Amino acid sequence: MKEKLVLIDSMALIHRAFHAYPGLTTTDGVLVNSVYGFGVMFLQILKNIKPEHVVFTSDLKEKTVRHDKYEDYKANRAPMDEGLVSQLEIVYDFIRSTGLPLFTKNGYEADDIIASLATKYSNDYDVRIVTGDKDLLQILSDDIKVVLPGKSFSDMKIYTPEIFKERFGFDSINYIYYKALLGDAGDNIKGAKGIGEKTATDLIKEYYTLGGIYENLDKIKERYQKILNEYKDHVFENIELVEVHKDLDLEINEDQSRVQNFDLKSTIDFFKKYEFNSLITQIQKLGLKIDNSIVIEEKNKIIFTLNDDKKNEYVNFIKYKEKYICFDDNYNYQISNDIPSSGITFNLKTFLKKKMLQENNATSFDGLFNDVVENKIDNNLETIKDRISKYDDLQIMAYCMDTSFCEDYVVKLYKKIFHKNIDDAFEVSGENIDNQILLSILAFIEIKKKVKKEIGEKELNVYKNIDLPLVPIIAEMEDVGMKVDVDYIKSLQTQFDVKINELKKKIFETIGHEFNPNSTKELSHVLFEELGLPKMKKIKTGFSTNERTISKLIGVHPIIELILEYREYTKLQSTYVIGLQKLIVDGKIHTELKQAVVATGRLSSVNPNLQNIPTRSAIGEQIRKVFIADHSCLLLSMDYSQIELRLMAHISGDEKFIEAFKDAKDIHTNTASLMFNVAEEDVSSEQRRVAKMINFGIIYGISDFGLSDRLGNIDVKTAKEFIQKYFERYPMVEEYFEKIKKEVKENGYVETIFGRRRYFNIEAGNYMVKQAMYREAINMPIQGADADIVKMAMIKVQDLINKKYLGKVQMLLQIHDELLFQIVDDEKIKNDFESEAKQIMESIVELKVPMIVNIKSGINWGEMK
């Protein structure tokens, strides 16, 4: 058996790593996602291929011999991402740390170096080429194999000559002719326009080479004859560009390339420097000879002690199978059948729901807090905040400290906070308990220590007065669920099936043949090749057919409207009409409302997402009709009107903005009037549309490009002028933008008026990443305050329900700025509750502008007035 030699195309791996691990930084903010990913891939090569020798190769910045032949070679490539550029030297430091050879050569690419080394050493070694590019498939042989990663890097596809022929239908030696015909968009090599992959494959299968094709031109279809004649000189010239050089004078030092000889100490020191602790663990598992001089940090050994004598001192608890582990911060624990009646846990909501079922079988979570007298709530109860005071939720506490700390599992949260795996840092043991649970407990203790030490007064206030009191309310909303009209949703499925089939038929009639409209590849071919519609956006697989892109073609061809309508129906059919039916339990849907997910503090609805049903379309209204009230009840909606715009007026302090809301003007008409210098009564619908788009877009820091894209019918220059006019009319809004940019740069965070913080590592990314961060920073104080206000409203309105309307009103769902209730169909009760709840919601906080709540009601969610 020959030893294996792996030749690595370093730049291919570097690029792949950059996109596979976005945004990864060290604790001091150095962007290292590409470096880390490169390290991961290198160790996977050692683990999966098990080579005896490894050689790295790389391109250089200088032009190559191909540029001498074709001046525009690779001329269409965008500049390398700044974030990637900043990491290149660090990656090369990693390669140097291994001591393994790195080959580069002026005037030549990595492919040429690899092809030359592979050809030269294939008699001595079993050569494996690891790359992301198919170009090297042209040198496949019994002794040279090409490894191409799949969707994940570990999913490696090894090409042999046999596998190549099975995949392409011709021998790998003829691959250069196939590439010469097709060209290579990535390298700006233009092929024979009109010859696609299938045709090129058929031609090479039949005639093997370009010479063979042109010798038999009279046997080929007439339309392809014309194309081939037109591009004859061009495709023959392409051969020199696509064929790799195999004759470069290069030599491998066998000792230096041997994996067992590579510099483990230096590599481990590199991993330590950049905090790649998990890679140190992985390298230990490879079975390499580790020199005694290499110091690998010992794991901290923690021994947990089973101790039932300290029951009152166990302040922490988590679930273990069907039991509960109660523990202190010194690794003492007990296993209990009973849910603790107080303490700090991870995801308290889960325990409250179980506690309600086990202890009280109550219909209200107030039964958990010993405040129930004969199943009725005492009107003199303290607020929800007081009743939940026995408990703490570590997950939510960490989230309130830093909204990026949003993970559902304690060990994942540990990794997010400490930038390493818990089992890389600690070794645990204990009686009668799984080690994975012990690691979870340990992660809990370590997170708790950090959060208790570092959480500030403002963040603690948000936790105690907003997020924690919300837990039992959300738990009850999830438990109660929303009633579903089962017969209606079944009939809706039939209606949607009929509509989808009608739309497919119209689509096929429009173009004259059938195809799969769900296939982006087939749809792209129909739109841009058959119909010749304008190609809007280039992507890796061709041209984009996503909704936003093809929406710009509305009016160009009738198929666009049909495709968009077809997509809306099929999406809602699969997601909601069919999807909801799978989730119905006892006639109800029980969504999950997650508190520690969205960075702005908003609640997130999942399994299913009931916050995402379209609100402004007739189809969305049909879906909402699925949700109904109980017999003799109504559904009641209370919705904050334009709360984010009102908050922007308040936070920016812009006088004209504030005045418009105080005078109850139509804010979009008023904005258009100011921007276009016309009286409000003379504002056109198009001017109002532009103003509305900017009003809502500006909250998210919309750019001129973004506005142009959203409006669809204006260019970037005009969009920029619109935004400039907007800032001229609302100068304090622009000042707010600049103030936020300065704050986030100086402090590393922004916060809402209530103290909820979001942190940004503004120096970690490239220009595009920084601009995206600035937009998110601008939005956070507005959307975050909106989320806080709605949460505070939920708490106070639920307290009102508990005191006066228990059994008559039930909070069911929160949809961003809207609260949905079920209420008995009694006019007096309805009027009284609406009046009191509206007053509570509109006075939650005093702003410089009035807050307005709109109220609707109806027998189902889709028909409300």
mmCIF file of C-alpha atoms in Angstrom, residues 69-303:
data_model
loop_
_atom_site.group_PDB
_atom_site.id
_atom_site.type_symbol
_atom_site.label_atom_id
_atom_site.label_comp_id
_atom_site.label_asym_id
_atom_site.label_seq_id
_atom_site.Cartn_x
_atom_site.Cartn_y
_atom_site.Cartn_z
ATOM 1 C CA LYS A 69 -2.998 34.975 -22.885
ATOM 2 C CA TYR A 70 -6.277 36.677 -21.936
ATOM 3 C CA GLU A 71 -6.157 40.162 -20.407
ATOM 4 C CA ASP A 72 -9.664 39.912 -18.898
ATOM 5 C CA TYR A 73 -8.974 36.635 -17.086
ATOM 6 C CA LYS A 74 -10.863 36.809 -13.727
ATOM 7 C CA ALA A 75 -11.595 40.503 -14.449
ATOM 8 C CA ASN A 76 -15.212 40.204 -13.288
ATOM 9 C CA ARG A 77 -14.339 39.050 -9.770
ATOM 10 C CA ALA A 78 -15.469 41.335 -6.959
ATOM 11 C CA PRO A 79 -12.772 42.546 -4.573
ATOM 12 C CA MET A 80 -12.077 40.126 -1.742
ATOM 13 C CA ASP A 81 -14.171 40.810 1.361
ATOM 14 C CA GLU A 82 -12.260 43.010 3.820
ATOM 15 C CA GLY A 83 -13.067 40.628 6.647
ATOM 16 C CA LEU A 84 -11.446 37.811 4.698
ATOM 17 C CA VAL A 85 -8.423 39.915 3.706
ATOM 18 C CA SER A 86 -7.802 40.717 7.367
ATOM 19 C CA GLN A 87 -7.516 36.988 8.144
ATOM 20 C CA LEU A 88 -5.292 35.775 5.309
ATOM 21 C CA GLU A 89 -2.024 36.390 7.131
ATOM 22 C CA ILE A 90 -3.403 34.696 10.260
ATOM 23 C CA VAL A 91 -4.304 31.618 8.204
ATOM 24 C CA TYR A 92 -0.785 31.562 6.775
ATOM 25 C CA ASP A 93 0.523 31.877 10.349
ATOM 26 C CA PHE A 94 -1.465 28.753 11.134
ATOM 27 C CA ILE A 95 0.012 26.910 8.155
ATOM 28 C CA ARG A 96 3.492 28.015 9.207
ATOM 29 C CA SER A 97 2.785 26.843 12.770
ATOM 30 C CA THR A 98 2.286 23.281 11.502
ATOM 31 C CA GLY A 99 5.703 23.259 9.814
ATOM 32 C CA LEU A 100 4.139 21.483 6.816
ATOM 33 C CA PRO A 101 5.183 22.698 3.331
ATOM 34 C CA LEU A 102 3.386 25.594 1.636
ATOM 35 C CA PHE A 103 3.957 25.914 -2.137
ATOM 36 C CA THR A 104 3.373 29.089 -4.178
ATOM 37 C CA LYS A 105 4.862 30.119 -7.518
ATOM 38 C CA ASN A 106 4.931 33.459 -9.314
ATOM 39 C CA GLY A 107 2.860 33.440 -12.480
ATOM 40 C CA TYR A 108 0.963 30.281 -11.592
ATOM 41 C CA GLU A 109 -2.134 29.299 -9.619
ATOM 42 C CA ALA A 110 -2.563 26.705 -6.890
ATOM 43 C CA ASP A 111 -4.226 24.408 -9.452
ATOM 44 C CA ASP A 112 -1.011 24.395 -11.523
ATOM 45 C CA ILE A 113 1.128 23.674 -8.465
ATOM 46 C CA ILE A 114 -1.186 20.859 -7.361
ATOM 47 C CA ALA A 115 -1.355 19.341 -10.852
ATOM 48 C CA SER A 116 2.443 19.391 -11.170
ATOM 49 C CA LEU A 117 3.028 17.837 -7.730
ATOM 50 C CA ALA A 118 0.275 15.253 -8.222
ATOM 51 C CA THR A 119 1.637 14.216 -11.617
ATOM 52 C CA LYS A 120 5.232 14.040 -10.391
ATOM 53 C CA TYR A 121 4.522 12.058 -7.212
ATOM 54 C CA SER A 122 1.610 9.848 -8.290
ATOM 55 C CA ASN A 123 3.940 6.882 -8.851
ATOM 56 C CA ASP A 124 5.225 7.117 -5.266
ATOM 57 C CA TYR A 125 2.046 8.095 -3.385
ATOM 58 C CA ASP A 126 -1.707 7.661 -3.380
ATOM 59 C CA VAL A 127 -2.435 11.353 -4.106
ATOM 60 C CA ARG A 128 -5.587 13.069 -2.799
ATOM 61 C CA ILE A 129 -6.337 16.645 -3.868
ATOM 62 C CA VAL A 130 -8.591 18.612 -1.503
ATOM 63 C CA THR A 131 -10.156 21.583 -3.277
ATOM 64 C CA GLY A 132 -13.441 23.387 -3.808
ATOM 65 C CA ASP A 133 -12.983 23.666 -7.577
ATOM 66 C CA LYS A 134 -13.780 21.009 -10.190
ATOM 67 C CA ASP A 135 -10.961 22.179 -12.516
ATOM 68 C CA LEU A 136 -8.546 19.574 -11.135
ATOM 69 C CA LEU A 137 -10.872 16.731 -12.144
ATOM 70 C CA GLN A 138 -9.029 16.854 -15.487
ATOM 71 C CA ILE A 139 -5.976 15.088 -13.951
ATOM 72 C CA LEU A 140 -7.794 12.171 -12.320
ATOM 73 C CA SER A 141 -6.063 8.799 -12.582
ATOM 74 C CA ASP A 142 -5.857 5.541 -10.640
ATOM 75 C CA ASP A 143 -3.269 7.225 -8.399
ATOM 76 C CA ILE A 144 -4.748 10.754 -8.268
ATOM 77 C CA LYS A 145 -8.127 11.344 -6.649
ATOM 78 C CA VAL A 146 -9.919 14.657 -6.098
ATOM 79 C CA VAL A 147 -11.812 15.344 -2.864
ATOM 80 C CA LEU A 148 -14.658 17.850 -3.174
ATOM 81 C CA PRO A 149 -16.593 18.760 -0.002
ATOM 82 C CA GLY A 150 -20.382 18.527 -0.079
ATOM 83 C CA LYS A 151 -22.847 20.722 1.823
ATOM 84 C CA SER A 152 -20.667 20.309 4.887
ATOM 85 C CA PHE A 153 -16.916 19.912 4.661
ATOM 86 C CA SER A 154 -16.973 16.531 6.401
ATOM 87 C CA ASP A 155 -19.304 15.283 3.663
ATOM 88 C CA MET A 156 -16.392 14.600 1.313
ATOM 89 C CA LYS A 157 -17.013 13.320 -2.203
ATOM 90 C CA ILE A 158 -13.957 11.444 -3.512
ATOM 91 C CA TYR A 159 -13.724 11.465 -7.306
ATOM 92 C CA THR A 160 -11.980 8.627 -9.110
ATOM 93 C CA PRO A 161 -11.928 8.228 -12.910
ATOM 94 C CA GLU A 162 -14.819 5.733 -12.600
ATOM 95 C CA ILE A 163 -16.937 8.036 -10.390
ATOM 96 C CA PHE A 164 -16.205 10.943 -12.732
ATOM 97 C CA LYS A 165 -17.449 9.012 -15.754
ATOM 98 C CA GLU A 166 -20.546 7.911 -13.858
ATOM 99 C CA ARG A 167 -21.263 11.552 -12.974
ATOM 100 C CA PHE A 168 -20.379 13.219 -16.308
ATOM 101 C CA GLY A 169 -20.765 10.435 -18.850
ATOM 102 C CA PHE A 170 -17.309 10.874 -20.410
ATOM 103 C CA ASP A 171 -13.680 10.360 -19.361
ATOM 104 C CA SER A 172 -11.961 12.928 -17.136
ATOM 105 C CA ILE A 173 -9.208 13.468 -19.718
ATOM 106 C CA ASN A 174 -11.853 15.171 -21.897
ATOM 107 C CA TYR A 175 -13.000 17.539 -19.135
ATOM 108 C CA ILE A 176 -10.922 20.434 -20.526
ATOM 109 C CA TYR A 177 -12.939 20.345 -23.775
ATOM 110 C CA TYR A 178 -16.194 20.362 -21.818
ATOM 111 C CA LYS A 179 -14.954 23.428 -19.861
ATOM 112 C CA ALA A 180 -13.720 25.104 -23.044
ATOM 113 C CA LEU A 181 -17.232 24.846 -24.511
ATOM 114 C CA LEU A 182 -19.004 26.071 -21.381
ATOM 115 C CA GLY A 183 -16.484 28.649 -20.220
ATOM 116 C CA ASP A 184 -16.187 29.612 -16.562
ATOM 117 C CA ALA A 185 -18.122 32.621 -15.261
ATOM 118 C CA GLY A 186 -16.013 32.705 -12.087
ATOM 119 C CA ASP A 187 -12.828 33.149 -14.129
ATOM 120 C CA ASN A 188 -14.521 35.367 -16.746
ATOM 121 C CA ILE A 189 -13.873 32.736 -19.430
ATOM 122 C CA LYS A 190 -16.678 33.024 -21.951
ATOM 123 C CA GLY A 191 -17.898 29.828 -23.580
ATOM 124 C CA ALA A 192 -19.927 29.179 -26.713
ATOM 125 C CA LYS A 193 -23.034 31.186 -25.864
ATOM 126 C CA GLY A 194 -26.074 28.969 -26.317
ATOM 127 C CA ILE A 195 -24.294 25.709 -25.429
ATOM 128 C CA GLY A 196 -25.463 24.591 -21.996
ATOM 129 C CA GLU A 197 -24.240 21.814 -19.705
ATOM 130 C CA LYS A 198 -26.485 19.144 -21.211
ATOM 131 C CA THR A 199 -25.515 19.954 -24.796
ATOM 132 C CA ALA A 200 -21.819 20.192 -23.928
ATOM 133 C CA THR A 201 -22.035 16.821 -22.164
ATOM 134 C CA ASP A 202 -23.762 15.194 -25.133
ATOM 135 C CA LEU A 203 -21.181 16.572 -27.565
ATOM 136 C CA ILE A 204 -18.183 15.388 -25.524
ATOM 137 C CA LYS A 205 -19.775 11.960 -24.951
ATOM 138 C CA GLU A 206 -20.239 11.579 -28.694
ATOM 139 C CA TYR A 207 -17.072 13.183 -30.104
ATOM 140 C CA TYR A 208 -14.619 13.283 -27.116
ATOM 141 C CA THR A 209 -12.633 16.433 -28.040
ATOM 142 C CA LEU A 210 -13.125 19.811 -29.668
ATOM 143 C CA GLY A 211 -11.338 18.447 -32.728
ATOM 144 C CA GLY A 212 -13.766 15.541 -32.840
ATOM 145 C CA ILE A 213 -16.742 17.895 -32.543
ATOM 146 C CA TYR A 214 -15.605 20.164 -35.366
ATOM 147 C CA GLU A 215 -14.698 17.229 -37.629
ATOM 148 C CA ASN A 216 -18.295 16.015 -37.292
ATOM 149 C CA LEU A 217 -20.004 19.397 -37.381
ATOM 150 C CA ASP A 218 -22.345 18.347 -40.199
ATOM 151 C CA LYS A 219 -23.832 15.645 -37.930
ATOM 152 C CA ILE A 220 -24.804 18.133 -35.225
ATOM 153 C CA LYS A 221 -28.134 19.998 -35.024
ATOM 154 C CA GLU A 222 -28.180 23.059 -37.236
ATOM 155 C CA ARG A 223 -28.722 25.594 -34.450
ATOM 156 C CA TYR A 224 -25.682 24.236 -32.562
ATOM 157 C CA GLN A 225 -23.630 24.216 -35.800
ATOM 158 C CA LYS A 226 -24.153 27.989 -36.063
ATOM 159 C CA ILE A 227 -23.087 28.558 -32.443
ATOM 160 C CA LEU A 228 -20.032 26.319 -32.769
ATOM 161 C CA ASN A 229 -18.939 28.011 -35.983
ATOM 162 C CA GLU A 230 -19.378 31.458 -34.461
ATOM 163 C CA TYR A 231 -17.309 30.597 -31.350
ATOM 164 C CA LYS A 232 -14.785 28.203 -32.925
ATOM 165 C CA ASP A 233 -11.656 30.311 -32.398
ATOM 166 C CA HIS A 234 -12.865 31.338 -28.967
ATOM 167 C CA VAL A 235 -13.419 27.835 -27.555
ATOM 168 C CA PHE A 236 -10.086 26.549 -28.887
ATOM 169 C CA GLU A 237 -8.366 29.486 -27.186
ATOM 170 C CA ASN A 238 -10.189 28.548 -23.967
ATOM 171 C CA ILE A 239 -8.265 25.267 -23.779
ATOM 172 C CA GLU A 240 -5.120 27.136 -22.792
ATOM 173 C CA LEU A 241 -7.033 28.898 -20.011
ATOM 174 C CA VAL A 242 -8.836 25.885 -18.529
ATOM 175 C CA GLU A 243 -6.030 23.312 -18.837
ATOM 176 C CA VAL A 244 -3.801 23.137 -15.758
ATOM 177 C CA HIS A 245 0.000 23.099 -16.012
ATOM 178 C CA LYS A 246 1.521 19.770 -15.002
ATOM 179 C CA ASP A 247 5.214 20.434 -15.614
ATOM 180 C CA LEU A 248 6.321 22.968 -12.983
ATOM 181 C CA ASP A 249 9.669 22.136 -11.399
ATOM 182 C CA LEU A 250 8.710 21.510 -7.765
ATOM 183 C CA GLU A 251 9.985 19.096 -5.131
ATOM 184 C CA ILE A 252 8.505 17.923 -1.816
ATOM 185 C CA ASN A 253 10.690 17.388 1.243
ATOM 186 C CA GLU A 254 9.430 13.995 2.437
ATOM 187 C CA ASP A 255 10.373 14.566 6.078
ATOM 188 C CA GLN A 256 8.808 18.013 6.218
ATOM 189 C CA SER A 257 5.530 16.840 4.675
ATOM 190 C CA ARG A 258 5.157 13.841 7.003
ATOM 191 C CA VAL A 259 2.153 14.339 9.291
ATOM 192 C CA GLN A 260 3.784 12.597 12.260
ATOM 193 C CA ASN A 261 6.574 15.181 12.079
ATOM 194 C CA PHE A 262 4.420 18.277 12.008
ATOM 195 C CA ASP A 263 4.941 20.840 14.768
ATOM 196 C CA LEU A 264 2.201 20.003 17.257
ATOM 197 C CA LYS A 265 3.544 22.306 19.961
ATOM 198 C CA SER A 266 3.503 25.341 17.682
ATOM 199 C CA THR A 267 0.051 24.433 16.330
ATOM 200 C CA ILE A 268 -1.420 24.018 19.813
ATOM 201 C CA ASP A 269 0.135 27.326 20.873
ATOM 202 C CA PHE A 270 -1.548 28.910 17.838
ATOM 203 C CA PHE A 271 -4.911 27.407 18.838
ATOM 204 C CA LYS A 272 -4.464 28.737 22.374
ATOM 205 C CA LYS A 273 -3.599 32.211 21.107
ATOM 206 C CA TYR A 274 -6.803 32.445 19.086
ATOM 207 C CA GLU A 275 -8.979 30.638 21.699
ATOM 208 C CA PHE A 276 -9.653 27.563 19.537
ATOM 209 C CA ASN A 277 -10.005 25.308 22.587
ATOM 210 C CA SER A 278 -12.227 22.787 20.806
ATOM 211 C CA LEU A 279 -9.503 22.288 18.166
ATOM 212 C CA ILE A 280 -6.981 21.441 20.889
ATOM 213 C CA THR A 281 -9.362 18.701 22.057
ATOM 214 C CA GLN A 282 -9.804 17.443 18.486
ATOM 215 C CA ILE A 283 -6.053 17.335 17.831
ATOM 216 C CA GLN A 284 -5.596 15.193 20.937
ATOM 217 C CA LYS A 285 -8.012 12.627 19.514
ATOM 218 C CA LEU A 286 -6.078 12.164 16.253
ATOM 219 C CA GLY A 287 -3.559 9.730 17.724
ATOM 220 C CA LEU A 288 -0.535 11.814 16.756
ATOM 221 C CA LYS A 289 2.682 11.501 18.741
ATOM 222 C CA ILE A 290 2.556 14.321 21.287
ATOM 223 C CA ASP A 291 5.958 15.359 22.582
ATOM 224 C CA ASN A 292 6.318 15.549 26.367
ATOM 225 C CA SER A 293 7.311 19.208 26.031
ATOM 226 C CA ILE A 294 3.833 20.084 24.717
ATOM 227 C CA VAL A 295 1.717 21.384 27.566
ATOM 228 C CA ILE A 296 -1.966 20.791 26.960
ATOM 229 C CA GLU A 297 -4.056 22.400 29.661
ATOM 230 C CA GLU A 298 -5.543 19.893 32.095
ATOM 231 C CA LYS A 299 -9.295 19.940 32.440
ATOM 232 C CA ASN A 300 -10.616 21.130 35.772
ATOM 233 C CA LYS A 301 -11.943 18.069 37.594
ATOM 234 C CA ILE A 302 -15.243 18.558 39.399
ATOM 235 C CA ILE A 303 -16.707 15.905 41.713
#
